[in-house]
mmCIF file of C-alpha atoms in Angstrom:
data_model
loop_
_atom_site.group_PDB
_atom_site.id
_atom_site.type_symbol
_atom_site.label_atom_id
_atom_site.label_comp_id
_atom_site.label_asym_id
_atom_site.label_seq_id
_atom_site.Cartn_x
_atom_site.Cartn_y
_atom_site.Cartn_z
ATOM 1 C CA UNK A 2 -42.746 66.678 -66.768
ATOM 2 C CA UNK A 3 -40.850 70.004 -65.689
ATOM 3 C CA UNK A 4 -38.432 67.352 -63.601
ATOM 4 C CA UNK A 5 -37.890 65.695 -67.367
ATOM 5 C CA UNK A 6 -37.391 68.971 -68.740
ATOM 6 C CA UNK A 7 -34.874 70.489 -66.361
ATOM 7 C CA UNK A 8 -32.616 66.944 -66.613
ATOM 8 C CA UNK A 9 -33.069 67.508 -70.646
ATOM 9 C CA UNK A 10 -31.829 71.100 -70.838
ATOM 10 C CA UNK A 11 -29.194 71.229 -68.147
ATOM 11 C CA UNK A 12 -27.490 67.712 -69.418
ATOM 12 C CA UNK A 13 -27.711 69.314 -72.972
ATOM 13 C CA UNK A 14 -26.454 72.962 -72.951
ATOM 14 C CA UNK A 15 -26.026 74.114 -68.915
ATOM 15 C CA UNK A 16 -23.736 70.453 -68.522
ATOM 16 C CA UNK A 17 -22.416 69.772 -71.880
ATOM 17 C CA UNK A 18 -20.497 66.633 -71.474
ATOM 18 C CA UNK A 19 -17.360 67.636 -73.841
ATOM 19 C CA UNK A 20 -17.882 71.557 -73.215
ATOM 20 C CA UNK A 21 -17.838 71.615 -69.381
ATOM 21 C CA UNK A 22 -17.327 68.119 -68.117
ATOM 22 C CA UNK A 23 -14.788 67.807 -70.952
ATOM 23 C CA UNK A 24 -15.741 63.944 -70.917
ATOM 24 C CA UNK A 25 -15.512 62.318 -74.700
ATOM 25 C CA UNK A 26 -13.057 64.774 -75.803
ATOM 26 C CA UNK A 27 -10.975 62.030 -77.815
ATOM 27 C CA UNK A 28 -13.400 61.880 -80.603
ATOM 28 C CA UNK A 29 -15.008 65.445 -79.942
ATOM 29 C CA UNK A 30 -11.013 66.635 -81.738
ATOM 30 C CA UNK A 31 -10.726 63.650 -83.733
ATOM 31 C CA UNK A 32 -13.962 63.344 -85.407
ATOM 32 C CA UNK A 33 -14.694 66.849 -86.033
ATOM 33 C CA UNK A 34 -13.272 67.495 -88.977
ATOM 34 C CA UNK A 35 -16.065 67.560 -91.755
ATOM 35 C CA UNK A 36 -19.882 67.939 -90.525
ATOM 36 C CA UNK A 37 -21.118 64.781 -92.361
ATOM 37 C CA UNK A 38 -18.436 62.580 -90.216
ATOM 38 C CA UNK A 39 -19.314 64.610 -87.332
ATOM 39 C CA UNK A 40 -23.156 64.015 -87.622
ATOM 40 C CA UNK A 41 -22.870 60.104 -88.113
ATOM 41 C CA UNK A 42 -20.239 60.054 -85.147
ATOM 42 C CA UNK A 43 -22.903 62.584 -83.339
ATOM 43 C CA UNK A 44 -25.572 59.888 -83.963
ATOM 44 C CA UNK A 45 -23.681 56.735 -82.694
ATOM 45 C CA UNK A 46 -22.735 58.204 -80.123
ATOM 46 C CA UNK A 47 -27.175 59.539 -79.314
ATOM 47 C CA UNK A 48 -27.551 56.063 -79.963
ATOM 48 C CA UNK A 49 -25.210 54.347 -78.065
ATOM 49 C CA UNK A 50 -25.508 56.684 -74.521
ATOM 50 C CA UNK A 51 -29.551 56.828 -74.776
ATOM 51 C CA UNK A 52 -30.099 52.847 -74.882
ATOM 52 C CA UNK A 53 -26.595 52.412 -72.282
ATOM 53 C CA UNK A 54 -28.770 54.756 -70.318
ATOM 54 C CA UNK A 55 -31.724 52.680 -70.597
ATOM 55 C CA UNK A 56 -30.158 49.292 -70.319
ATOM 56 C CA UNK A 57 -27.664 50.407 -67.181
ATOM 57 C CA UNK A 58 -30.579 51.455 -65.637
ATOM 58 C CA UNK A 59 -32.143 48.532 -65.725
ATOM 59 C CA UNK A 60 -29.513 46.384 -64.445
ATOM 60 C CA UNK A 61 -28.578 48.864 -61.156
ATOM 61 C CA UNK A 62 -32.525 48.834 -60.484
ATOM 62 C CA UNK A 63 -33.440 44.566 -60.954
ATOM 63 C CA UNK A 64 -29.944 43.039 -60.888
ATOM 64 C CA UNK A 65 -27.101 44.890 -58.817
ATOM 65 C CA UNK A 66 -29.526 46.647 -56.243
ATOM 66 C CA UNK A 67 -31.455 43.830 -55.374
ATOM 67 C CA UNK A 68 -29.162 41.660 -55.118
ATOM 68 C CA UNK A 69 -26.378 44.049 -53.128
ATOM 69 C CA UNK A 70 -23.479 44.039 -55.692
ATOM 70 C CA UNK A 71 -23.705 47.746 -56.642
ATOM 71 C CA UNK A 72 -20.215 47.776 -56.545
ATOM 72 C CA UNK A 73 -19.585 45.849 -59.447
ATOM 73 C CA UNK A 74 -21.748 48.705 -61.440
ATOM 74 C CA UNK A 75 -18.445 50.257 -63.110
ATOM 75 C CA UNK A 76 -17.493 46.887 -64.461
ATOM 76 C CA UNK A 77 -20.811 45.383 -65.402
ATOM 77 C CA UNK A 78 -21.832 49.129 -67.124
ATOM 78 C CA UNK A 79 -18.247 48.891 -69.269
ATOM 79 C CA UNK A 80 -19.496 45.058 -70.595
ATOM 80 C CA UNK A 81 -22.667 46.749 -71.364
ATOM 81 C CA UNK A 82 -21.198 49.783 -73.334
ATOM 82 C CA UNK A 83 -18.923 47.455 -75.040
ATOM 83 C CA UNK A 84 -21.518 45.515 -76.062
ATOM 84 C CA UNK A 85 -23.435 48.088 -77.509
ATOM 85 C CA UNK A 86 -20.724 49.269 -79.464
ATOM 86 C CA UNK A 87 -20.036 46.490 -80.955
ATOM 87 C CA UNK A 88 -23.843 45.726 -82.048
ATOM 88 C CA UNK A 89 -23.747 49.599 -83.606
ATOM 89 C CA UNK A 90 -20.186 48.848 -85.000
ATOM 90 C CA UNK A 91 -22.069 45.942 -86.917
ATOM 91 C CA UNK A 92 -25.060 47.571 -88.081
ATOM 92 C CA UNK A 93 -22.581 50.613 -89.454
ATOM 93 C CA UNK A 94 -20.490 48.197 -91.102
ATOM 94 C CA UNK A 95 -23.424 46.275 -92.882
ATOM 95 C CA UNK A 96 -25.646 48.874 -93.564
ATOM 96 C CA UNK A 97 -23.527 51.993 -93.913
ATOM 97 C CA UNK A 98 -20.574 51.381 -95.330
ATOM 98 C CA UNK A 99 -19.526 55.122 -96.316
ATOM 99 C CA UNK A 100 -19.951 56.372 -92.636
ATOM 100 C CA UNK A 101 -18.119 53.253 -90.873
ATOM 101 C CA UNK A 102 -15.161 53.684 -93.271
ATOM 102 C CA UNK A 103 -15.362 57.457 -92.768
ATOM 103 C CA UNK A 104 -15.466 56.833 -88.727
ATOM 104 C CA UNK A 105 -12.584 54.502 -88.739
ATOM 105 C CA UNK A 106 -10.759 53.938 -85.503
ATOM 106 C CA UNK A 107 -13.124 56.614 -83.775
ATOM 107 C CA UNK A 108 -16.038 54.433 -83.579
ATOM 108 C CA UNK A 109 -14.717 51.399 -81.496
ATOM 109 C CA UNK A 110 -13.717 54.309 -79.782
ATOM 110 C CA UNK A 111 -16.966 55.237 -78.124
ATOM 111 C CA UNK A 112 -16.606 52.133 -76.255
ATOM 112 C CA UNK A 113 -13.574 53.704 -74.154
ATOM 113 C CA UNK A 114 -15.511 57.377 -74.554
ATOM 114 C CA UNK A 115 -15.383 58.097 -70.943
ATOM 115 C CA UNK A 116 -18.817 60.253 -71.785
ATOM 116 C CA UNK A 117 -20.948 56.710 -72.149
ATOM 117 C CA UNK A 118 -19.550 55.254 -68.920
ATOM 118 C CA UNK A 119 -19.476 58.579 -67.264
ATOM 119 C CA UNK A 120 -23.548 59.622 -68.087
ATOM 120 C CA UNK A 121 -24.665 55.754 -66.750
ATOM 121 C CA UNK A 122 -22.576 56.249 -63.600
ATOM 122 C CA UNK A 123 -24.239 59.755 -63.541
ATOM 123 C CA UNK A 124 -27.662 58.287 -63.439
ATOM 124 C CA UNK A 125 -27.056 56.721 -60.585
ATOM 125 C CA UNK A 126 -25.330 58.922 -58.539
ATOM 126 C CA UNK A 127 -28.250 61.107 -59.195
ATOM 127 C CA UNK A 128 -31.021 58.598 -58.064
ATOM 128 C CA UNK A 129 -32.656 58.978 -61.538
ATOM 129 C CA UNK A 130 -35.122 56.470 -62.177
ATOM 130 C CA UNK A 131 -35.498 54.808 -65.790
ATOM 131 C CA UNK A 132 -37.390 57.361 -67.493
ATOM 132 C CA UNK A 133 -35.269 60.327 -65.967
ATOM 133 C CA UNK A 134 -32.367 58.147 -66.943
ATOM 134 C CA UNK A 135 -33.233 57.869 -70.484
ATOM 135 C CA UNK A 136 -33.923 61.211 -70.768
ATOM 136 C CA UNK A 137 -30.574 62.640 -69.049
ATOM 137 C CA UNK A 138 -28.592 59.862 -71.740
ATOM 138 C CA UNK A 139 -30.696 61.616 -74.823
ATOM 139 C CA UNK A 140 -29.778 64.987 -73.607
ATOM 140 C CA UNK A 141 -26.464 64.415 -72.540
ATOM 141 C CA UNK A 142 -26.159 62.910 -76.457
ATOM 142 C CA UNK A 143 -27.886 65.891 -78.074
ATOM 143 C CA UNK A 144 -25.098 67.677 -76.644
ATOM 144 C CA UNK A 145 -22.426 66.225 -77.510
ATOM 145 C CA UNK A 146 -24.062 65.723 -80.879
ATOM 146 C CA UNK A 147 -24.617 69.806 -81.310
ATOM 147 C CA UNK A 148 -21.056 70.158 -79.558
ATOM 148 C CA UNK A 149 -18.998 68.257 -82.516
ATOM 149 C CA UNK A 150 -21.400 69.352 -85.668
ATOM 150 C CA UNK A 151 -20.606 72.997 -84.479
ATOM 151 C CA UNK A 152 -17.029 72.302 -84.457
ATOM 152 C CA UNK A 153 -16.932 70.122 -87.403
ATOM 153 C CA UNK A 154 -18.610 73.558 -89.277
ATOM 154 C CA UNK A 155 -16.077 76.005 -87.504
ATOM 155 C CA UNK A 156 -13.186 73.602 -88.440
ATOM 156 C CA UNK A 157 -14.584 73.372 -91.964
ATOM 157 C CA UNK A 158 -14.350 77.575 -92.007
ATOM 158 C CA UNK A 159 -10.975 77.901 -90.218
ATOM 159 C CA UNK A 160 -9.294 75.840 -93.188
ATOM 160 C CA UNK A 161 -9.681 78.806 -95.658
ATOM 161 C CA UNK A 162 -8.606 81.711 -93.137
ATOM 162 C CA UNK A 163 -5.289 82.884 -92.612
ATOM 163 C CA UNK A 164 -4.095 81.490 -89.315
ATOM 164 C CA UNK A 165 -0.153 82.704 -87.860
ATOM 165 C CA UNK A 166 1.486 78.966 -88.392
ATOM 166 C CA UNK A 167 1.970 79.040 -84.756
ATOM 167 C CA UNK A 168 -1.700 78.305 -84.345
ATOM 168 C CA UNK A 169 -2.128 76.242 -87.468
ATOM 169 C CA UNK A 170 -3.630 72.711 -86.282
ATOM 170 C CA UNK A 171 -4.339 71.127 -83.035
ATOM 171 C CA UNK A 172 -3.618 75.037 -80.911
ATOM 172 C CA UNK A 173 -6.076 76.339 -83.460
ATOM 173 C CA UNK A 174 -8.466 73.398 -82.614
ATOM 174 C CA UNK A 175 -8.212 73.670 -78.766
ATOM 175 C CA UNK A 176 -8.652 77.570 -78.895
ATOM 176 C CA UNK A 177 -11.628 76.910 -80.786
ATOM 177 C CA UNK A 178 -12.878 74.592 -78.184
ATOM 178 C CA UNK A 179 -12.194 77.117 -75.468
ATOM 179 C CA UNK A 180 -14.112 79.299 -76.751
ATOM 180 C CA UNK A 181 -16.847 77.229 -77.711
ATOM 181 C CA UNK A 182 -17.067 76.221 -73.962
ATOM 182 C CA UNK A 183 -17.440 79.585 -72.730
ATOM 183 C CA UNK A 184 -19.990 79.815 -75.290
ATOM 184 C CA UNK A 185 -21.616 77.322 -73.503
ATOM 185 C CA UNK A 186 -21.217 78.817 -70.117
ATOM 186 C CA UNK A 187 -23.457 81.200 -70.726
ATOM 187 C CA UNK A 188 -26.270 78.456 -70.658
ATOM 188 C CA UNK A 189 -25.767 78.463 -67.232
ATOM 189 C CA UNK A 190 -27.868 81.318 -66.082
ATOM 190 C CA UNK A 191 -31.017 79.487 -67.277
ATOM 191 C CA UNK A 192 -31.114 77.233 -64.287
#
């Protein structure tokens, strides 16, 4: 259980994926704009990297291991992501119609998030087994997740403040990020 918990809080806040593995950073800026759009992207994406994490797993460990084709993991994990995309692309579309039009291009975007390939390959490289896998893709989520509603609220804020026009936009943006991930740095001394 303390194994479980140390992969949980170090893949959340010590290892956030967009804050210091900058992985997923394409719809961490592009997505962040308004909390509610942030939170549905947030949950797609908690979604998407918790079952890849599960289902990857499962693959490496009865399919690719087994039968000595481990390196055709990158390849058969990217079919797998892009699968589950498209099944949460579906459900979004035909049960949430508000969020999918408010995600637009962004959400067949998690299939190229380099954060989803990047936390199965992760797993393995690691050695996790399935639980420990799930568990590091539900963190790793989270993170992201608290990542992009915290700078879908600071975005929301920074509209109304009087910013020099040389940092109006996307330097405004990045700063904010910056700053965010040193934030986030000082997670570190809880290891």
């Amino acid at each position: 259980m303390g194994k479980l918990l140390t992969i949980a809080v170090g893949s959340a806040f010590i290892n956030n994926v967009v804050l210091s593995q900058f992985l997923g950073i394409c719809p961490f800026l592009g997505v962040s704009k308004k909390v509610k759009t942030a939170a549905g992207m947030g949950s797609a994406v908690v979604f998407v990297i918790t079952l890849a994490s599960f289902v990857t797993s499962l693959i490496y460990k009865f399919l690719l291991l087994p039968f000595n084709i481990t390196y055709l993991q990158t390849i058969v994990f990217i079919l797998v992501i892009a699968a589950l995309v498209q099944f949460v692309e579906m459900y979004l579309k035909k049960k949430m119609q508000g969020l999918y039009n408010a995600l637009g291009v962004y959400l067949p975007l998690i299939t190229t998030n380099c954060a989803v390939l990047g936390v199965a390959l992760k797993n393995v490289q690691n050695s996790y087994n399935i639980l420990e896998s799930v568990v590091n893709g539900l963190a790793v989520s989270v993170g992201f997740l608290v990542a992009i509603v915290i700078m879908a609220g600071i975005r929301e804020k920074i509209q109304y403040n009087n910013i020099p026009e040389a940092f109006k936009g996307t330097p405004i943006v990045l700063v904010t990020a910056g700053l965010m991930a040193i934030a986030f740095f000082g997670f570190s001394g809880l290891r």
